[in-house]
Amino acid sequence: MTHLIANSTSTPNALAPDPLSASASLTGRVLLSAIFLLSGISKLSAPAAMIGYIESVGLPFPTLALAIAILAEVVGGIALILGYRTRLVAAGLAVFSVATALAFHNQLGDQNQFIHFFKNIAMAGGLLQVVAFGAGRFSLDARRG
């Protein structure tokens, strides 16, 4: 408790994040969401091609897999931006990112696949930071209390 009192001069309430942290949290959520939203929208614009791609890696039920991917990416991306059930959404997107890396980017001898694999792993790491620290002040979660 002493450290809270000692640090209380930096903000009116030592437990409340400063405006920079709150803004960085919102910006981080928007930037993390961008790739999911773009990917989900691109899947919506060319579903047949995506079903073929899903079939090519041998996943079962490609149409269902596509629907789940679109739902995760679009709804998850929007929820992350809004900061709605943020920890749960970020955890789900982290699992989705790792699963996608393993299923679609597992040819690590191919430099392009290697980069995409570790991009997904890095995204999962960023999402786990959101799981750990929450959405921040500028979120629906903060408004809900």
PDB file of C-alpha atoms in Angstrom:
ATOM      1  CA  MET A   1       0.000   0.000   0.000  1.00  0.00           C
ATOM      2  CA  THR A   2       2.933   2.344   0.657  1.00  0.00           C
ATOM      3  CA  HIS A   3       3.970   2.270  -2.984  1.00  0.00           C
ATOM      4  CA  LEU A   4       0.486   3.436  -4.002  1.00  0.00           C
ATOM      5  CA  ILE A   5       0.748   6.409  -1.691  1.00  0.00           C
ATOM      6  CA  ALA A   6       4.265   7.206  -2.872  1.00  0.00           C
ATOM      7  CA  ASN A   7       3.154   7.101  -6.504  1.00  0.00           C
ATOM      8  CA  SER A   8      -0.091   8.971  -5.970  1.00  0.00           C
ATOM      9  CA  THR A   9       1.472  12.291  -6.949  1.00  0.00           C
ATOM     10  CA  SER A  10       1.604  11.217 -10.601  1.00  0.00           C
ATOM     11  CA  THR A  11      -2.185  10.795 -10.929  1.00  0.00           C
ATOM     12  CA  PRO A  12      -5.151  11.878  -8.828  1.00  0.00           C
ATOM     13  CA  ASN A  13      -5.944   8.206  -8.236  1.00  0.00           C
ATOM     14  CA  ALA A  14      -2.887   5.954  -8.234  1.00  0.00           C
ATOM     15  CA  LEU A  15      -4.992   3.021  -9.388  1.00  0.00           C
ATOM     16  CA  ALA A  16      -6.309   4.882 -12.466  1.00  0.00           C
ATOM     17  CA  PRO A  17      -4.116   4.798 -15.566  1.00  0.00           C
ATOM     18  CA  ASP A  18      -2.693   8.053 -16.808  1.00  0.00           C
ATOM     19  CA  PRO A  19      -4.064   9.437 -20.104  1.00  0.00           C
ATOM     20  CA  LEU A  20      -1.019   8.218 -22.045  1.00  0.00           C
ATOM     21  CA  SER A  21      -1.499   4.631 -20.847  1.00  0.00           C
ATOM     22  CA  ALA A  22      -5.220   4.764 -21.549  1.00  0.00           C
ATOM     23  CA  SER A  23      -4.607   6.122 -25.056  1.00  0.00           C
ATOM     24  CA  ALA A  24      -1.848   3.583 -25.724  1.00  0.00           C
ATOM     25  CA  SER A  25      -4.153   0.775 -24.644  1.00  0.00           C
ATOM     26  CA  LEU A  26      -6.902   1.915 -27.029  1.00  0.00           C
ATOM     27  CA  THR A  27      -4.424   2.439 -29.876  1.00  0.00           C
ATOM     28  CA  GLY A  28      -2.920  -0.988 -29.266  1.00  0.00           C
ATOM     29  CA  ARG A  29      -6.341  -2.638 -29.401  1.00  0.00           C
ATOM     30  CA  VAL A  30      -7.175  -0.841 -32.660  1.00  0.00           C
ATOM     31  CA  LEU A  31      -3.846  -1.833 -34.238  1.00  0.00           C
ATOM     32  CA  LEU A  32      -4.179  -5.454 -33.107  1.00  0.00           C
ATOM     33  CA  SER A  33      -7.717  -5.556 -34.482  1.00  0.00           C
ATOM     34  CA  ALA A  34      -6.801  -4.195 -37.901  1.00  0.00           C
ATOM     35  CA  ILE A  35      -5.316  -7.442 -39.191  1.00  0.00           C
ATOM     36  CA  PHE A  36      -8.279  -9.482 -37.982  1.00  0.00           C
ATOM     37  CA  LEU A  37     -10.839  -7.142 -39.532  1.00  0.00           C
ATOM     38  CA  LEU A  38      -8.995  -6.953 -42.858  1.00  0.00           C
ATOM     39  CA  SER A  39      -8.580 -10.713 -42.972  1.00  0.00           C
ATOM     40  CA  GLY A  40     -12.212 -11.377 -42.068  1.00  0.00           C
ATOM     41  CA  ILE A  41     -13.488  -8.917 -44.671  1.00  0.00           C
ATOM     42  CA  SER A  42     -11.232 -10.440 -47.341  1.00  0.00           C
ATOM     43  CA  LYS A  43     -12.653 -13.876 -46.513  1.00  0.00           C
ATOM     44  CA  LEU A  44     -16.179 -12.500 -46.945  1.00  0.00           C
ATOM     45  CA  SER A  45     -15.275 -11.080 -50.354  1.00  0.00           C
ATOM     46  CA  ALA A  46     -13.899 -14.368 -51.737  1.00  0.00           C
ATOM     47  CA  PRO A  47     -15.403 -17.283 -49.804  1.00  0.00           C
ATOM     48  CA  ALA A  48     -14.913 -19.886 -52.547  1.00  0.00           C
ATOM     49  CA  ALA A  49     -11.194 -19.168 -52.762  1.00  0.00           C
ATOM     50  CA  MET A  50     -10.879 -19.371 -48.981  1.00  0.00           C
ATOM     51  CA  ILE A  51     -12.759 -22.679 -48.851  1.00  0.00           C
ATOM     52  CA  GLY A  52     -10.339 -24.029 -51.464  1.00  0.00           C
ATOM     53  CA  TYR A  53      -7.382 -22.811 -49.405  1.00  0.00           C
ATOM     54  CA  ILE A  54      -8.758 -24.403 -46.237  1.00  0.00           C
ATOM     55  CA  GLU A  55      -9.303 -27.673 -48.135  1.00  0.00           C
ATOM     56  CA  SER A  56      -5.729 -27.523 -49.489  1.00  0.00           C
ATOM     57  CA  VAL A  57      -4.261 -27.736 -45.980  1.00  0.00           C
ATOM     58  CA  GLY A  58      -6.503 -30.692 -45.159  1.00  0.00           C
ATOM     59  CA  LEU A  59      -8.777 -29.173 -42.533  1.00  0.00           C
ATOM     60  CA  PRO A  60     -12.147 -30.895 -42.195  1.00  0.00           C
ATOM     61  CA  PHE A  61     -15.437 -29.037 -42.797  1.00  0.00           C
ATOM     62  CA  PRO A  62     -13.928 -26.138 -44.746  1.00  0.00           C
ATOM     63  CA  THR A  63     -17.210 -24.208 -45.006  1.00  0.00           C
ATOM     64  CA  LEU A  64     -17.695 -24.384 -41.241  1.00  0.00           C
ATOM     65  CA  ALA A  65     -14.035 -23.483 -40.691  1.00  0.00           C
ATOM     66  CA  LEU A  66     -14.485 -20.424 -42.899  1.00  0.00           C
ATOM     67  CA  ALA A  67     -17.591 -19.326 -40.990  1.00  0.00           C
ATOM     68  CA  ILE A  68     -15.756 -19.713 -37.675  1.00  0.00           C
ATOM     69  CA  ALA A  69     -12.749 -17.776 -38.991  1.00  0.00           C
ATOM     70  CA  ILE A  70     -14.926 -14.914 -40.255  1.00  0.00           C
ATOM     71  CA  LEU A  71     -16.832 -14.794 -36.972  1.00  0.00           C
ATOM     72  CA  ALA A  72     -13.634 -14.819 -34.921  1.00  0.00           C
ATOM     73  CA  GLU A  73     -11.908 -12.189 -37.030  1.00  0.00           C
ATOM     74  CA  VAL A  74     -14.748  -9.734 -37.623  1.00  0.00           C
ATOM     75  CA  VAL A  75     -16.670 -10.025 -34.361  1.00  0.00           C
ATOM     76  CA  GLY A  76     -13.493 -10.498 -32.336  1.00  0.00           C
ATOM     77  CA  GLY A  77     -11.817  -7.532 -34.021  1.00  0.00           C
ATOM     78  CA  ILE A  78     -14.786  -5.244 -33.382  1.00  0.00           C
ATOM     79  CA  ALA A  79     -15.132  -6.419 -29.768  1.00  0.00           C
ATOM     80  CA  LEU A  80     -11.423  -5.822 -29.194  1.00  0.00           C
ATOM     81  CA  ILE A  81     -11.631  -2.270 -30.549  1.00  0.00           C
ATOM     82  CA  LEU A  82     -14.667  -1.513 -28.401  1.00  0.00           C
ATOM     83  CA  GLY A  83     -13.070  -3.112 -25.374  1.00  0.00           C
ATOM     84  CA  TYR A  84     -16.017  -5.455 -24.831  1.00  0.00           C
ATOM     85  CA  ARG A  85     -15.207  -8.559 -22.765  1.00  0.00           C
ATOM     86  CA  THR A  86     -11.698  -7.733 -23.766  1.00  0.00           C
ATOM     87  CA  ARG A  87      -9.722 -10.332 -21.837  1.00  0.00           C
ATOM     88  CA  LEU A  88     -11.910 -13.174 -23.089  1.00  0.00           C
ATOM     89  CA  VAL A  89     -11.892 -11.872 -26.679  1.00  0.00           C
ATOM     90  CA  ALA A  90      -8.107 -11.354 -26.628  1.00  0.00           C
ATOM     91  CA  ALA A  91      -7.591 -14.881 -25.263  1.00  0.00           C
ATOM     92  CA  GLY A  92      -9.785 -16.307 -28.025  1.00  0.00           C
ATOM     93  CA  LEU A  93      -7.949 -14.347 -30.714  1.00  0.00           C
ATOM     94  CA  ALA A  94      -4.590 -15.450 -29.273  1.00  0.00           C
ATOM     95  CA  VAL A  95      -5.644 -19.110 -29.526  1.00  0.00           C
ATOM     96  CA  PHE A  96      -6.996 -18.454 -33.044  1.00  0.00           C
ATOM     97  CA  SER A  97      -3.662 -16.840 -34.055  1.00  0.00           C
ATOM     98  CA  VAL A  98      -1.596 -19.779 -32.815  1.00  0.00           C
ATOM     99  CA  ALA A  99      -3.969 -22.322 -34.390  1.00  0.00           C
ATOM    100  CA  THR A 100      -3.791 -20.429 -37.694  1.00  0.00           C
ATOM    101  CA  ALA A 101       0.004 -20.359 -37.526  1.00  0.00           C
ATOM    102  CA  LEU A 102       0.137 -24.103 -36.949  1.00  0.00           C
ATOM    103  CA  ALA A 103      -2.457 -24.996 -39.600  1.00  0.00           C
ATOM    104  CA  PHE A 104      -1.593 -22.564 -42.399  1.00  0.00           C
ATOM    105  CA  HIS A 105       1.985 -21.356 -41.887  1.00  0.00           C
ATOM    106  CA  ASN A 106       3.819 -24.487 -40.787  1.00  0.00           C
ATOM    107  CA  GLN A 107       6.251 -24.816 -43.703  1.00  0.00           C
ATOM    108  CA  LEU A 108       9.050 -23.039 -41.844  1.00  0.00           C
ATOM    109  CA  GLY A 109      11.599 -23.788 -44.577  1.00  0.00           C
ATOM    110  CA  ASP A 110       9.709 -21.323 -46.792  1.00  0.00           C
ATOM    111  CA  GLN A 111      10.765 -17.812 -45.741  1.00  0.00           C
ATOM    112  CA  ASN A 112       7.301 -16.349 -46.407  1.00  0.00           C
ATOM    113  CA  GLN A 113       5.634 -19.031 -44.272  1.00  0.00           C
ATOM    114  CA  PHE A 114       8.309 -18.581 -41.590  1.00  0.00           C
ATOM    115  CA  ILE A 115       7.526 -14.858 -41.382  1.00  0.00           C
ATOM    116  CA  HIS A 116       3.758 -15.452 -41.299  1.00  0.00           C
ATOM    117  CA  PHE A 117       4.146 -18.131 -38.618  1.00  0.00           C
ATOM    118  CA  PHE A 118       6.081 -15.821 -36.314  1.00  0.00           C
ATOM    119  CA  LYS A 119       3.808 -12.862 -37.140  1.00  0.00           C
ATOM    120  CA  ASN A 120       0.927 -14.921 -35.773  1.00  0.00           C
ATOM    121  CA  ILE A 121       2.959 -15.915 -32.728  1.00  0.00           C
ATOM    122  CA  ALA A 122       3.845 -12.244 -32.095  1.00  0.00           C
ATOM    123  CA  MET A 123       0.176 -11.263 -32.454  1.00  0.00           C
ATOM    124  CA  ALA A 124      -0.707 -13.905 -29.867  1.00  0.00           C
ATOM    125  CA  GLY A 125       1.909 -12.389 -27.559  1.00  0.00           C
ATOM    126  CA  GLY A 126       0.401  -8.933 -27.932  1.00  0.00           C
ATOM    127  CA  LEU A 127      -3.067 -10.328 -27.315  1.00  0.00           C
ATOM    128  CA  LEU A 128      -1.843 -12.076 -24.166  1.00  0.00           C
ATOM    129  CA  GLN A 129      -0.673  -8.668 -22.926  1.00  0.00           C
ATOM    130  CA  VAL A 130      -4.270  -7.508 -23.343  1.00  0.00           C
ATOM    131  CA  VAL A 131      -5.414 -10.595 -21.420  1.00  0.00           C
ATOM    132  CA  ALA A 132      -2.988  -9.731 -18.627  1.00  0.00           C
ATOM    133  CA  PHE A 133      -3.646  -5.989 -18.376  1.00  0.00           C
ATOM    134  CA  GLY A 134      -7.181  -5.579 -19.709  1.00  0.00           C
ATOM    135  CA  ALA A 135      -8.727  -3.035 -22.014  1.00  0.00           C
ATOM    136  CA  GLY A 136      -7.879   0.160 -20.192  1.00  0.00           C
ATOM    137  CA  ARG A 137      -9.948   3.221 -19.453  1.00  0.00           C
ATOM    138  CA  PHE A 138     -11.278   3.796 -22.980  1.00  0.00           C
ATOM    139  CA  SER A 139     -13.366   0.631 -23.280  1.00  0.00           C
ATOM    140  CA  LEU A 140     -16.823  -0.742 -22.745  1.00  0.00           C
ATOM    141  CA  ASP A 141     -15.356  -2.962 -20.012  1.00  0.00           C
ATOM    142  CA  ALA A 142     -14.298   0.124 -18.032  1.00  0.00           C
ATOM    143  CA  ARG A 143     -17.786   1.601 -18.386  1.00  0.00           C
ATOM    144  CA  ARG A 144     -19.353  -1.645 -17.112  1.00  0.00           C
ATOM    145  CA  GLY A 145     -17.161  -1.517 -14.036  1.00  0.00           C
TER     146      GLY A 145
END
